[in-house]
Short mmCIF file of C-alpha atoms and ligand atoms in Angstrom, two decimals:
data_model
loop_
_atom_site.label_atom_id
_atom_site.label_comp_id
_atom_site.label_asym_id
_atom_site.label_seq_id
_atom_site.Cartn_x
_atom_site.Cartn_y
_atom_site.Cartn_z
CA UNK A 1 10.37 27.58 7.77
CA UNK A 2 7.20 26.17 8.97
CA UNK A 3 6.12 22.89 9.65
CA UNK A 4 2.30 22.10 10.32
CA UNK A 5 1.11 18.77 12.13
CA UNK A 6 -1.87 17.36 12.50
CA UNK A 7 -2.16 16.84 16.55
CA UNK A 8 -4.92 14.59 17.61
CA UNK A 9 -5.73 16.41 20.52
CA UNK A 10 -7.15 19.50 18.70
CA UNK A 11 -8.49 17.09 16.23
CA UNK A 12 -6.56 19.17 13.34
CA UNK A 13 -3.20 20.43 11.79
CA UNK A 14 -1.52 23.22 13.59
CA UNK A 15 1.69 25.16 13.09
CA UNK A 16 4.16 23.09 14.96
CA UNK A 17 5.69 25.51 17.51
CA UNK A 18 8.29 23.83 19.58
CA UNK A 19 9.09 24.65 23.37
CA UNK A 20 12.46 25.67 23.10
CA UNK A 21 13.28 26.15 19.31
CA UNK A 22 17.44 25.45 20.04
CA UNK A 23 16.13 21.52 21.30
CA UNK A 24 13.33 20.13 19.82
CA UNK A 25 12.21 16.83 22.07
CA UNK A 26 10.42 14.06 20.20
CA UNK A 27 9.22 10.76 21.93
CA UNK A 28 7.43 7.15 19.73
CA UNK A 29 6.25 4.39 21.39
CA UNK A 30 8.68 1.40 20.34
CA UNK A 31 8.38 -2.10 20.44
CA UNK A 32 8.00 -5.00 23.16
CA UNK A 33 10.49 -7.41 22.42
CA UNK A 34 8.75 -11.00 22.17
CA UNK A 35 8.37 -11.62 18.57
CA UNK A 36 9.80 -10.36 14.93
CA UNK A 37 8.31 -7.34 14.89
CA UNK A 38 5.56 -7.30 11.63
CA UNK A 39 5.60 -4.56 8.61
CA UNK A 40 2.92 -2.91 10.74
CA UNK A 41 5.14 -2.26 13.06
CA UNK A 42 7.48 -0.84 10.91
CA UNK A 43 4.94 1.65 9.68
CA UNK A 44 5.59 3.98 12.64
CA UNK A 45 9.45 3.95 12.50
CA UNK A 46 9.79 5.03 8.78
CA UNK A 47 7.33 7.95 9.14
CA UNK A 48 9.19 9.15 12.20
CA UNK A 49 12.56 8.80 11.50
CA UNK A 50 11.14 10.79 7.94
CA UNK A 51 9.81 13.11 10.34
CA UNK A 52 13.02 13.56 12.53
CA UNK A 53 15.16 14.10 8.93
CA UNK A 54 13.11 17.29 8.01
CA UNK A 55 13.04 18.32 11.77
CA UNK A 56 17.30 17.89 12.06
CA UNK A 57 17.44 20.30 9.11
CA UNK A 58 15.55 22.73 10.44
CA UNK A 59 16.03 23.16 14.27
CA UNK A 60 20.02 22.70 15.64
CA UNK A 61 19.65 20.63 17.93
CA UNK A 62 16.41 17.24 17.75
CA UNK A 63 16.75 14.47 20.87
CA UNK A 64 14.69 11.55 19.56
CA UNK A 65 13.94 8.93 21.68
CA UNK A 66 12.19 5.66 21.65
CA UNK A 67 11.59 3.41 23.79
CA UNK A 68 12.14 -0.83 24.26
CA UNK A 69 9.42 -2.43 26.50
CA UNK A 70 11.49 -5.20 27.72
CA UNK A 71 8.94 -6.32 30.77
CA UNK A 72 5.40 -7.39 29.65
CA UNK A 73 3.11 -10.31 30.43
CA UNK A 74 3.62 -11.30 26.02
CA UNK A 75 7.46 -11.40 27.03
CA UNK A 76 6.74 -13.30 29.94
CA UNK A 77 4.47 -15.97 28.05
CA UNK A 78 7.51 -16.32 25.45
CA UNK A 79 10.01 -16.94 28.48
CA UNK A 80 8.29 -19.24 30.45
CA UNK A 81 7.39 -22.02 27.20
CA UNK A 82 11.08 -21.63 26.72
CA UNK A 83 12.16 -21.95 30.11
CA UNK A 84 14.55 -18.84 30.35
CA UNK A 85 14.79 -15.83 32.15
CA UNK A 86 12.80 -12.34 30.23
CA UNK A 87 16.00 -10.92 29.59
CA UNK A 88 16.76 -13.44 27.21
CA UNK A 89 13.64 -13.11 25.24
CA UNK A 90 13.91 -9.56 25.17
CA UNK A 91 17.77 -9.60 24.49
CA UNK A 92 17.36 -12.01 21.39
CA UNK A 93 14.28 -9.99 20.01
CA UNK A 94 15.51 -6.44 21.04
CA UNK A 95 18.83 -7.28 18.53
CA UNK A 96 16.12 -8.43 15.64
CA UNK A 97 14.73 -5.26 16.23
CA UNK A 98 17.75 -3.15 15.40
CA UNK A 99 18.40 -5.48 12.75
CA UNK A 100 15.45 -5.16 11.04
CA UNK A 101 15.41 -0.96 11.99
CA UNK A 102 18.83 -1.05 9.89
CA UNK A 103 17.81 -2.58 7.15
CA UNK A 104 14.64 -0.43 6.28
CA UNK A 105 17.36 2.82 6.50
CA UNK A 106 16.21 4.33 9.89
CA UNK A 107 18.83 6.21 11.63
CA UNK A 108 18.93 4.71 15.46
CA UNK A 109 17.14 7.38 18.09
CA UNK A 110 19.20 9.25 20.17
CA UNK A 111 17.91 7.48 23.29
CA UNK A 112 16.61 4.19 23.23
CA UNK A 113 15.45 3.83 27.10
CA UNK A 114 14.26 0.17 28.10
CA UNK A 115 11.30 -0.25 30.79
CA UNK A 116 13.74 -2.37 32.94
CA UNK A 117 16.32 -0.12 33.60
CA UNK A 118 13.42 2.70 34.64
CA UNK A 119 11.98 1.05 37.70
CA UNK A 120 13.07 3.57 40.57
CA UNK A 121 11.48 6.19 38.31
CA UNK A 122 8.12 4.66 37.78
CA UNK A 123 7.96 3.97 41.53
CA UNK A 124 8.65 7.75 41.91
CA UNK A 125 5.85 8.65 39.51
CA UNK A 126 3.59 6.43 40.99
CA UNK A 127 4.43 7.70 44.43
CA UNK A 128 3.96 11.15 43.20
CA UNK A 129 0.50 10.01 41.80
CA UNK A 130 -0.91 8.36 45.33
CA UNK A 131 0.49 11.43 46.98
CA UNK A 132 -1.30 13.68 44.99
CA UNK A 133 -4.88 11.68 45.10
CA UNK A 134 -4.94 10.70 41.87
CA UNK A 135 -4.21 7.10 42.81
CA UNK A 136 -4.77 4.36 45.32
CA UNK A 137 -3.55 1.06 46.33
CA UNK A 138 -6.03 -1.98 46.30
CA UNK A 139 -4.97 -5.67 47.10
CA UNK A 140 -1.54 -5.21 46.11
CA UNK A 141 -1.78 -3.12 43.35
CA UNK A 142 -1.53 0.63 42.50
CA UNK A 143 -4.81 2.14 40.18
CA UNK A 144 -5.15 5.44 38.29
CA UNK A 145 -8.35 7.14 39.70
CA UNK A 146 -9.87 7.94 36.64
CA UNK A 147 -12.54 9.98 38.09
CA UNK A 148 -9.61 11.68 39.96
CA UNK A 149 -9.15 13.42 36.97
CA UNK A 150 -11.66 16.12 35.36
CA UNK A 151 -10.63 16.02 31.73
CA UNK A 152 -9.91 12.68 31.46
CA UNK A 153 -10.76 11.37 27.78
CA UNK A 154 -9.66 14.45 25.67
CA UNK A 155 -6.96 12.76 23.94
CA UNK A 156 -9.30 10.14 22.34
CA UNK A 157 -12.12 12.21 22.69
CA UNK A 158 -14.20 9.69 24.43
CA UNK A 159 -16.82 10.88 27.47
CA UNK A 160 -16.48 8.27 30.45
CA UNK A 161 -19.78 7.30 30.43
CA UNK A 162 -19.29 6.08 27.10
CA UNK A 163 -16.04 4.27 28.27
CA UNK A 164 -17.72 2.41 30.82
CA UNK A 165 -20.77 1.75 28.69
CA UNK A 166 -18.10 -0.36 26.58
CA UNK A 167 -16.13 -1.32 29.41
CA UNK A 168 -15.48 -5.18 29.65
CA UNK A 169 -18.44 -6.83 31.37
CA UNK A 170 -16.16 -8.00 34.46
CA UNK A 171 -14.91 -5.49 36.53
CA UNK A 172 -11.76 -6.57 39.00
CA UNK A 173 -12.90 -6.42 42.81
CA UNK A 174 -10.07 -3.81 43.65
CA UNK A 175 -11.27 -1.20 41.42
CA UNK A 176 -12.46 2.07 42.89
CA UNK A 177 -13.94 2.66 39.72
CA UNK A 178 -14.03 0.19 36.37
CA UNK A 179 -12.26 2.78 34.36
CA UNK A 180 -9.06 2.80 36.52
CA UNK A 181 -6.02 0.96 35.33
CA UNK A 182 -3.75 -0.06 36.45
CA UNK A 183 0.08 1.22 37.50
CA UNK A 184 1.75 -1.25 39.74
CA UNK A 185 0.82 -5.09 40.12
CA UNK A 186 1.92 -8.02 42.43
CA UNK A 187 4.71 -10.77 41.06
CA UNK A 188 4.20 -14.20 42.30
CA UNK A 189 7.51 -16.11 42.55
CA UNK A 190 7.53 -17.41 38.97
CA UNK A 191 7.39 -13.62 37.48
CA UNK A 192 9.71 -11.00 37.43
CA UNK A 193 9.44 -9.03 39.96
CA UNK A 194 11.18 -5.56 41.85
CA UNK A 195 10.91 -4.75 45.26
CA UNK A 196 8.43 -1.63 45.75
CA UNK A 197 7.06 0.32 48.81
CA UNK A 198 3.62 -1.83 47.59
CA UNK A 199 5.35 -5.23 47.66
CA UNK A 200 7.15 -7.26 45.02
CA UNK A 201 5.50 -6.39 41.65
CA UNK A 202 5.63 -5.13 38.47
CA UNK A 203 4.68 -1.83 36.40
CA UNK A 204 2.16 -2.21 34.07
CA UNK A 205 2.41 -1.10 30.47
CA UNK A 206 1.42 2.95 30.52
CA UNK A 207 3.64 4.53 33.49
CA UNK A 208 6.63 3.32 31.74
CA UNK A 209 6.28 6.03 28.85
CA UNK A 210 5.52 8.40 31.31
CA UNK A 211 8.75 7.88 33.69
CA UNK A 212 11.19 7.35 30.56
CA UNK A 213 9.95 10.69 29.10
CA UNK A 214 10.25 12.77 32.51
CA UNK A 215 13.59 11.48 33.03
CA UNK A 216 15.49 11.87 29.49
CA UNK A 217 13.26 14.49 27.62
CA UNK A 218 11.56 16.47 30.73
CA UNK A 219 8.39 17.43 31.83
CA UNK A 220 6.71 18.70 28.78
CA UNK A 221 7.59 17.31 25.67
CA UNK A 222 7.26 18.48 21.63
CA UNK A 223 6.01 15.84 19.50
CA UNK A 224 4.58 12.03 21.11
CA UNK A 225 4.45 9.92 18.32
CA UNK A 226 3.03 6.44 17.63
CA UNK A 227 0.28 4.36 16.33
CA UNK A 228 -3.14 5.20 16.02
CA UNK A 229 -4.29 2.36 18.12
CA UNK A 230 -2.22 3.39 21.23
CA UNK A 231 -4.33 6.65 21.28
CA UNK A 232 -6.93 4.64 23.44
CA UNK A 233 -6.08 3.75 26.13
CA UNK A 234 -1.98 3.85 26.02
CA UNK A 235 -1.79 7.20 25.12
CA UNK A 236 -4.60 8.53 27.01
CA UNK A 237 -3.55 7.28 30.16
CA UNK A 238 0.35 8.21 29.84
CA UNK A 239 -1.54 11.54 29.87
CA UNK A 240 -3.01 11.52 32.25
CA UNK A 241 -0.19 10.71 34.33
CA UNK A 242 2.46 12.73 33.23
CA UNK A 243 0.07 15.75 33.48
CA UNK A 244 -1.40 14.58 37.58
CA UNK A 245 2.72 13.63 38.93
CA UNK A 246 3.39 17.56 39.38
CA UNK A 247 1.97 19.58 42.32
CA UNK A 248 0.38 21.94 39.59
CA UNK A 249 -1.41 20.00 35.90
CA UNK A 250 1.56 20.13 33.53
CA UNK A 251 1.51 19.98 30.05
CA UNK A 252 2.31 16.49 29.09
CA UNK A 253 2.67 16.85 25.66
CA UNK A 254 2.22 19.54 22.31
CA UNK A 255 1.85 17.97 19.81
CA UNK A 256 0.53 14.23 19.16
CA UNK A 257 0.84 12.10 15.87
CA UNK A 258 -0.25 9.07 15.29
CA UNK A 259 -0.04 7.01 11.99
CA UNK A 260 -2.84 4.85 10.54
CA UNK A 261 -2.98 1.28 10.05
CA UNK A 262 -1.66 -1.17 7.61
CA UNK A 263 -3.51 -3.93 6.00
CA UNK A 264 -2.40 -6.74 4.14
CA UNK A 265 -4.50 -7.21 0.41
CA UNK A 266 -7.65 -5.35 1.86
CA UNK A 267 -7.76 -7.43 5.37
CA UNK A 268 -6.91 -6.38 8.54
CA UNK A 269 -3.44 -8.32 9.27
CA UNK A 270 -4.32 -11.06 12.14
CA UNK A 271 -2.19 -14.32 12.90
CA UNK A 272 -5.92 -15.95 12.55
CA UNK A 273 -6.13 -14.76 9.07
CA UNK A 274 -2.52 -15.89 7.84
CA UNK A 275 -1.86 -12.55 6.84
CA UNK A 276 0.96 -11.59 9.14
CA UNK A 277 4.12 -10.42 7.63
CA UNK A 278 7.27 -10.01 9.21
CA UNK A 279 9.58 -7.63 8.23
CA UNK A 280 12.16 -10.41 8.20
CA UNK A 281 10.09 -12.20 5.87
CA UNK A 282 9.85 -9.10 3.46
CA UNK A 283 13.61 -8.86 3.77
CA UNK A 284 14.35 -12.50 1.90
CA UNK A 285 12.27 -10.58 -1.55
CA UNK A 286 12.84 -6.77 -1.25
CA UNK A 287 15.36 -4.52 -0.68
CA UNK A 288 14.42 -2.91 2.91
CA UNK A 289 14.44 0.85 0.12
CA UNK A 290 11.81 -0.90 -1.01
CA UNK A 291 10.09 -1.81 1.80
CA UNK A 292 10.78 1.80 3.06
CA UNK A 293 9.31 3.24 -0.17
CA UNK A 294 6.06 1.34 -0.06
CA UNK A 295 5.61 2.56 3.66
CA UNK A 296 5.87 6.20 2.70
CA UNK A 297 3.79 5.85 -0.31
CA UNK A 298 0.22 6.37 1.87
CA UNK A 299 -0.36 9.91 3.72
CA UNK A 300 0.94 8.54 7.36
CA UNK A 301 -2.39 9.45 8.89
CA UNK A 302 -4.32 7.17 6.29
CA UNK A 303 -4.89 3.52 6.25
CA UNK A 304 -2.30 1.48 3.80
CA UNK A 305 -3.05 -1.38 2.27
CA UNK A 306 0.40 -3.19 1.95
CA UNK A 307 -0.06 -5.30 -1.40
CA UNK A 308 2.33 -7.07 -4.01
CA UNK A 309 1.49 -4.63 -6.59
CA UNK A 310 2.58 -1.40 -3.86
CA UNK A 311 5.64 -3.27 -3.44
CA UNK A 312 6.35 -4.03 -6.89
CA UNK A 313 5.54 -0.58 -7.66
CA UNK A 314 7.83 0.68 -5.26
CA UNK A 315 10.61 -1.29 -6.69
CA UNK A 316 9.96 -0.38 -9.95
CA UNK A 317 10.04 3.56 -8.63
CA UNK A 318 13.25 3.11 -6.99
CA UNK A 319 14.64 1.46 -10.29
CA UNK A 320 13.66 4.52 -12.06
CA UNK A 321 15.70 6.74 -9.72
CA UNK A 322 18.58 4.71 -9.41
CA UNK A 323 18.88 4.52 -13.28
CA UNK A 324 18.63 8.42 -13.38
CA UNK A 325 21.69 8.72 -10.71
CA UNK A 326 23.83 5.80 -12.77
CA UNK A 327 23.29 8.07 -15.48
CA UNK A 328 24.53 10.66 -13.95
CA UNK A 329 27.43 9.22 -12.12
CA UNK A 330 29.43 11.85 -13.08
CA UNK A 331 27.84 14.71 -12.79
CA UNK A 332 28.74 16.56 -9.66
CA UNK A 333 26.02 17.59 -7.69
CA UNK A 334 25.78 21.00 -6.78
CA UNK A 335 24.32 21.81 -3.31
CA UNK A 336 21.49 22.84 -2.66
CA UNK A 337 21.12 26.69 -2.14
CA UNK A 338 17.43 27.09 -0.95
CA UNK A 339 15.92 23.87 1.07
CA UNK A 340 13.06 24.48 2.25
CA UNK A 341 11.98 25.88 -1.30
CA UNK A 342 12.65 22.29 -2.64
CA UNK A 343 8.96 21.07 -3.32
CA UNK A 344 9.66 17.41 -0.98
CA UNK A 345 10.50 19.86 2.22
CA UNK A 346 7.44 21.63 1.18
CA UNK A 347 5.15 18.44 1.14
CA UNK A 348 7.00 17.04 4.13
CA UNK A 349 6.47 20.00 5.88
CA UNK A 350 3.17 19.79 5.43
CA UNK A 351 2.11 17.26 8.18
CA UNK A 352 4.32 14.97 6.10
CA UNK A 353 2.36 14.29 3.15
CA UNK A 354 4.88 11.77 1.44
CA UNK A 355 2.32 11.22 -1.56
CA UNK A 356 3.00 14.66 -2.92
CA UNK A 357 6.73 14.25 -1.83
CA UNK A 358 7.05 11.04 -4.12
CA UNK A 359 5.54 12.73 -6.78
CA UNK A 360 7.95 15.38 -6.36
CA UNK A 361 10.54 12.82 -6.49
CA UNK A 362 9.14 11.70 -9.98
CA UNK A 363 8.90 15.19 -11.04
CA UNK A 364 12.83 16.07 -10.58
CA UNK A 365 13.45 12.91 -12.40
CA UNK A 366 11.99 13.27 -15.46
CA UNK A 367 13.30 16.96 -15.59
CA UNK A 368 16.70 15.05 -14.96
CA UNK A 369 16.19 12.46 -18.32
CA UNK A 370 15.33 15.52 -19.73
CA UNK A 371 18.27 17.68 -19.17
CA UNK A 372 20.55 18.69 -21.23
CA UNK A 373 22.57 21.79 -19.82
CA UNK A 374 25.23 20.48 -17.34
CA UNK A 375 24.66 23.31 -15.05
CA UNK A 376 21.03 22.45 -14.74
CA UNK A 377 21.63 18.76 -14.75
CA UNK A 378 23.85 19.69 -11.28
CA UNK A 379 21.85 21.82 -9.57
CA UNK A 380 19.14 19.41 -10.82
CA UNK A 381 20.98 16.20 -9.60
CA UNK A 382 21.83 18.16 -5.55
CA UNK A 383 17.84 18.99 -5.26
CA UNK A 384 17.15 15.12 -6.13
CA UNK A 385 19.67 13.76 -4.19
CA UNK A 386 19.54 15.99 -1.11
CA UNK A 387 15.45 15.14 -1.66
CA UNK A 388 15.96 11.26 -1.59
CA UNK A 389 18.43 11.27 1.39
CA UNK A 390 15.74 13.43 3.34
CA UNK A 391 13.16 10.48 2.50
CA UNK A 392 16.27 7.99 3.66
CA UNK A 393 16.64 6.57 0.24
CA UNK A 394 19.59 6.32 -2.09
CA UNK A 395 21.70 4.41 0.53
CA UNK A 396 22.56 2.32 -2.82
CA UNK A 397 25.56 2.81 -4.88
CA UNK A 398 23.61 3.13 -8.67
CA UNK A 399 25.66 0.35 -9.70
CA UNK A 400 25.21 -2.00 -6.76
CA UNK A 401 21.80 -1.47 -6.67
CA UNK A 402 20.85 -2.95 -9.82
CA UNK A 403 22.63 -6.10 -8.55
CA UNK A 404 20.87 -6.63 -5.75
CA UNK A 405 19.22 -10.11 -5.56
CA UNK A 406 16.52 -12.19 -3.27
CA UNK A 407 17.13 -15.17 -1.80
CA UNK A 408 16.39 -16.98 -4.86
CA UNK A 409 18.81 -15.04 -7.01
CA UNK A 410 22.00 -16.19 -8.61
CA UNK A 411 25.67 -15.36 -6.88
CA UNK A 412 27.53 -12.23 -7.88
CA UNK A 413 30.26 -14.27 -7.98
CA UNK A 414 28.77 -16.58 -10.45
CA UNK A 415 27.27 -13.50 -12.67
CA UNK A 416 30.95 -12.02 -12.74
CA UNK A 417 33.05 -15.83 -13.57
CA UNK A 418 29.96 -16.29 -16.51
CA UNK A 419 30.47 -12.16 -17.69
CA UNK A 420 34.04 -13.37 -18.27
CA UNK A 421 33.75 -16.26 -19.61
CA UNK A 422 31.83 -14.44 -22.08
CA UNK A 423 35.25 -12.05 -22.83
CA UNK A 424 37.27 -14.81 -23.27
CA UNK A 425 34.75 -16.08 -25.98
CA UNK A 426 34.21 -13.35 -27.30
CA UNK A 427 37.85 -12.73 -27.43
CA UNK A 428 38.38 -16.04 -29.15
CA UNK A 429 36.03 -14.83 -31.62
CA UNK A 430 33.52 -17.42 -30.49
CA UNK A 431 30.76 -15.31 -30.43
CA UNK A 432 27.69 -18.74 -30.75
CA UNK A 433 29.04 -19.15 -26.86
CA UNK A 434 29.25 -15.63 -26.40
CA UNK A 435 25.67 -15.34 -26.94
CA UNK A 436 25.00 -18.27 -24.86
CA UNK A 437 26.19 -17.29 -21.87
CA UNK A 438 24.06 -13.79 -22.80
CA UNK A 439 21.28 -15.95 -23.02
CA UNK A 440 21.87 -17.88 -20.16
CA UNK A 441 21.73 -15.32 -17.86
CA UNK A 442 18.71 -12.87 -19.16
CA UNK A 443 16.50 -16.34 -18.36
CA UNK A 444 18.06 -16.28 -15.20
CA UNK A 445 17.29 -12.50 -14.58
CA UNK A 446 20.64 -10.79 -15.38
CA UNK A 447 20.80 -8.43 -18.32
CA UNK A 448 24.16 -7.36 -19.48
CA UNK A 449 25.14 -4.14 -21.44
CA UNK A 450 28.63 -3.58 -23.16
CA UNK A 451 29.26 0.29 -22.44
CA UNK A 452 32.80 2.11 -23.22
CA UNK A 453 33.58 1.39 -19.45
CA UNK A 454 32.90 -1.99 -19.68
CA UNK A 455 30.51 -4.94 -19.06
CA UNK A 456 27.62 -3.62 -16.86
CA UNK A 457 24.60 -5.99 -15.24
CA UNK A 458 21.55 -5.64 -13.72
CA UNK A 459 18.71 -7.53 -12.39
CA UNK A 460 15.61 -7.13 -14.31
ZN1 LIG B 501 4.23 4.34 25.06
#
């Protein structure tokens, strides 16, 4: 089946034609590991890990692979007001990560390289790149020659002149050339540092994409994924040097994807503005389904404005599907005979337009309510749940879900000793306290239902 991407270096969507069809390569830009990372932040990892789902089930063999920036001046900042060493920063914060990764349902990459342990090969690169012409070293630190390369600026589509024009008004002495930037750069004693053929030092931020790629998903790569605000300059200058490292231009990359912004209530999310919202934050109120839900809910290309009413939306979506599976907890499903026919492949497919596979979502439920034939409500029930586990939802048992709380929420354990002190009232035919207890809980947000199997709650 075909998949079609949008790839921001032809400036449209193409068929997506991998290099070698029997290992599809795929490479996002992860996090650096100083802070909680924001919802923002989480945008990217939802729409890729989507993205790797659809591509597992199609091609036999996907390496994924993104990456931990564990050395950067924001990590170093962090370190020195608390007085430790980087790797203790980017330990504590690198764990948060995965923490907060788990919780919104993405699968962990295959390869999760970190900038640290990648040193030797960005020297190499960088080497490679002096050797070649294409860079220089100036005062103790290793530039790009921008000029040293003729298309420079066709990832972003910007002309240099234009660059420069909006170029910062200061210009370091040891530039060549004010667009160059920078690859390698001197460590006094209070910063980490590695020993280099240009002195004790540091990389800076771009050549570590570049060496982690070479080294664990080779010279060329399928997809490079990421934010739309690393297209300029991140992702234009990992370009350009993975494509000048090689005696002959290689082909850095085929396809590139990068995912729109998020805003919080209409505003661009700053720490200045109070709008910043951590995914750990989220966590204490939603279900990280939810959280997932509302980030797949905008065209990953678009802008999303992240809102109370998207989340409680999304929640309220999610409800809907869950009750359709508790209803059908014992239907078997039947599996699915003809996937990339289902109408979510289809939309996914197309550069992963998750609007239209929502609404597909919706679609198979209400033909599920509907239903009345039990073959069609299991071949109905494999196509929705196959569907939902391709979007990385339904990670809920039906029943559990409902009882999911927030921080504010009362115990399970409390629900289940009031549910039976409500049997033994109602038992002792003392069905005023009965009701009580009924009563007592809906105020507190628990609704109970007496079914043949049983008492049964929910949150509402
Ligand atoms: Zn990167």
């Amino acid at each position: 089946m075909e998949i079609k991407i949008h790839n921001t270096l032809v400036g449209s969507k193409q068929v997506f034609k991998p290099i070698d069809p029997e290992k599809v390569t795929i490479y996002v830009c992860g996090p650096t590991v100083y802070n909680r990372i924001h919802i923002g932040n989480a945008r990217p990892a939802v729409i890729f890990d989507t993205f790797v789902r659809l591509l597992r089930q199609i091609y036999p063999k996907v390496v994924y692979a993104r990456n931990i920036t564990d050395v950067d001046d924001k990590i170093n900042n962090a370190a020195r007001e608390l007085g430790v060493d980087i790797s203790v920063v980017a330990e504590k914060y690198a764990l948060a990560y995965q923490e907060d990764m788990a919780a919104l349902h993405n699968f962990e990459p295959d390869i999760q390289p970190r900038a640290t342990e990648h040193i030797d090969e960005m020297i190499n690169i960088i080497q490679a790149l002096i050797d070649r012409g294409h860079a220089y070293v100036s005062d103790h630190h290793v530039l790009f020659n921008v000029p040293s390369m003729a298309d420079y600026g066709k990832l972003s589509k910007r002309n240099i002149d234009d660059m420069i024009a909006g170029a910062r008004v200061e210009v370091a002495s040891y530039k060549k050339d004010p667009m160059d930037f920078v690859l390698w750069k001197p460590s006094t004693d209070d910063l980490p540092g590695w020993d280099s053929p240009w002195g004790r030092g540091r990389p800076g931020w771009h050549i570590e994409c570049s060496a982690m790629i070479q080294k664990h998903l080779g010279e060329t790569i399928d997809i490079h994924g990421g934010g739309a605000d690393l297209v300029f300059p991140h992702h234009e200058n990992e370009l350009a040097q993975g494509t000048c490292c090689h005696d002959h231009p290689v082909e850095y990359v085929r396809y590139w994807m990068h995912n729109g912004m998020l805003n919080i209530g209409g505003e661009k999310m700053s720490k200045s503005l109070g709008n910043f919202i951590t995914v750990a934050e989220l966590l204490e109120q939603y279900q990280g389904e939810v959280l997932r839900f509302a980030l797949l809910s905008a065209q990953y290309r678009s802008l999303l404005n992240f809102t109370d009413d998207l989340l409680n939306q999304s929640k309220a979506a999610l409800d809907r599907f869950y009750t359709v599976l508790r209803e059908l907890k014992y239907v078997e499903a039947l599996p699915v005979s003809e996937f990339s026919s289902l109408p979510v492949v289809k939309a996914l497919a197309d550069d992963m337009n998750t609007p239209e596979a929502l609404a597909a979502m919706h679609q198979l439920a209400s033909e599920l309510f509907k239903a009345t034939d039990p073959a069609e409500k299991a071949k109905l029930k494999g196509q929705f749940v196959t569907s939902g586990q391709l979007l990385g939802l339904f990670n809920h048992d039906p029943e559990q879900w409902f009882k999911q709380g927030n921080a504010d929420s009362l115990s399970e354990a409390l629900i289940d000793a009031k549910i039976q002190e409500r049997a033994d009232a109602k038992k002792a035919r003392d069905f005023g306290k009965a009701d009580e207890i009924r009563n007592w809980l809906l105020e507190r947000g628990v609704e109970i239902q007496d079914t043949r199997e049983g008492t049964r709650w929910q949150r509402i």
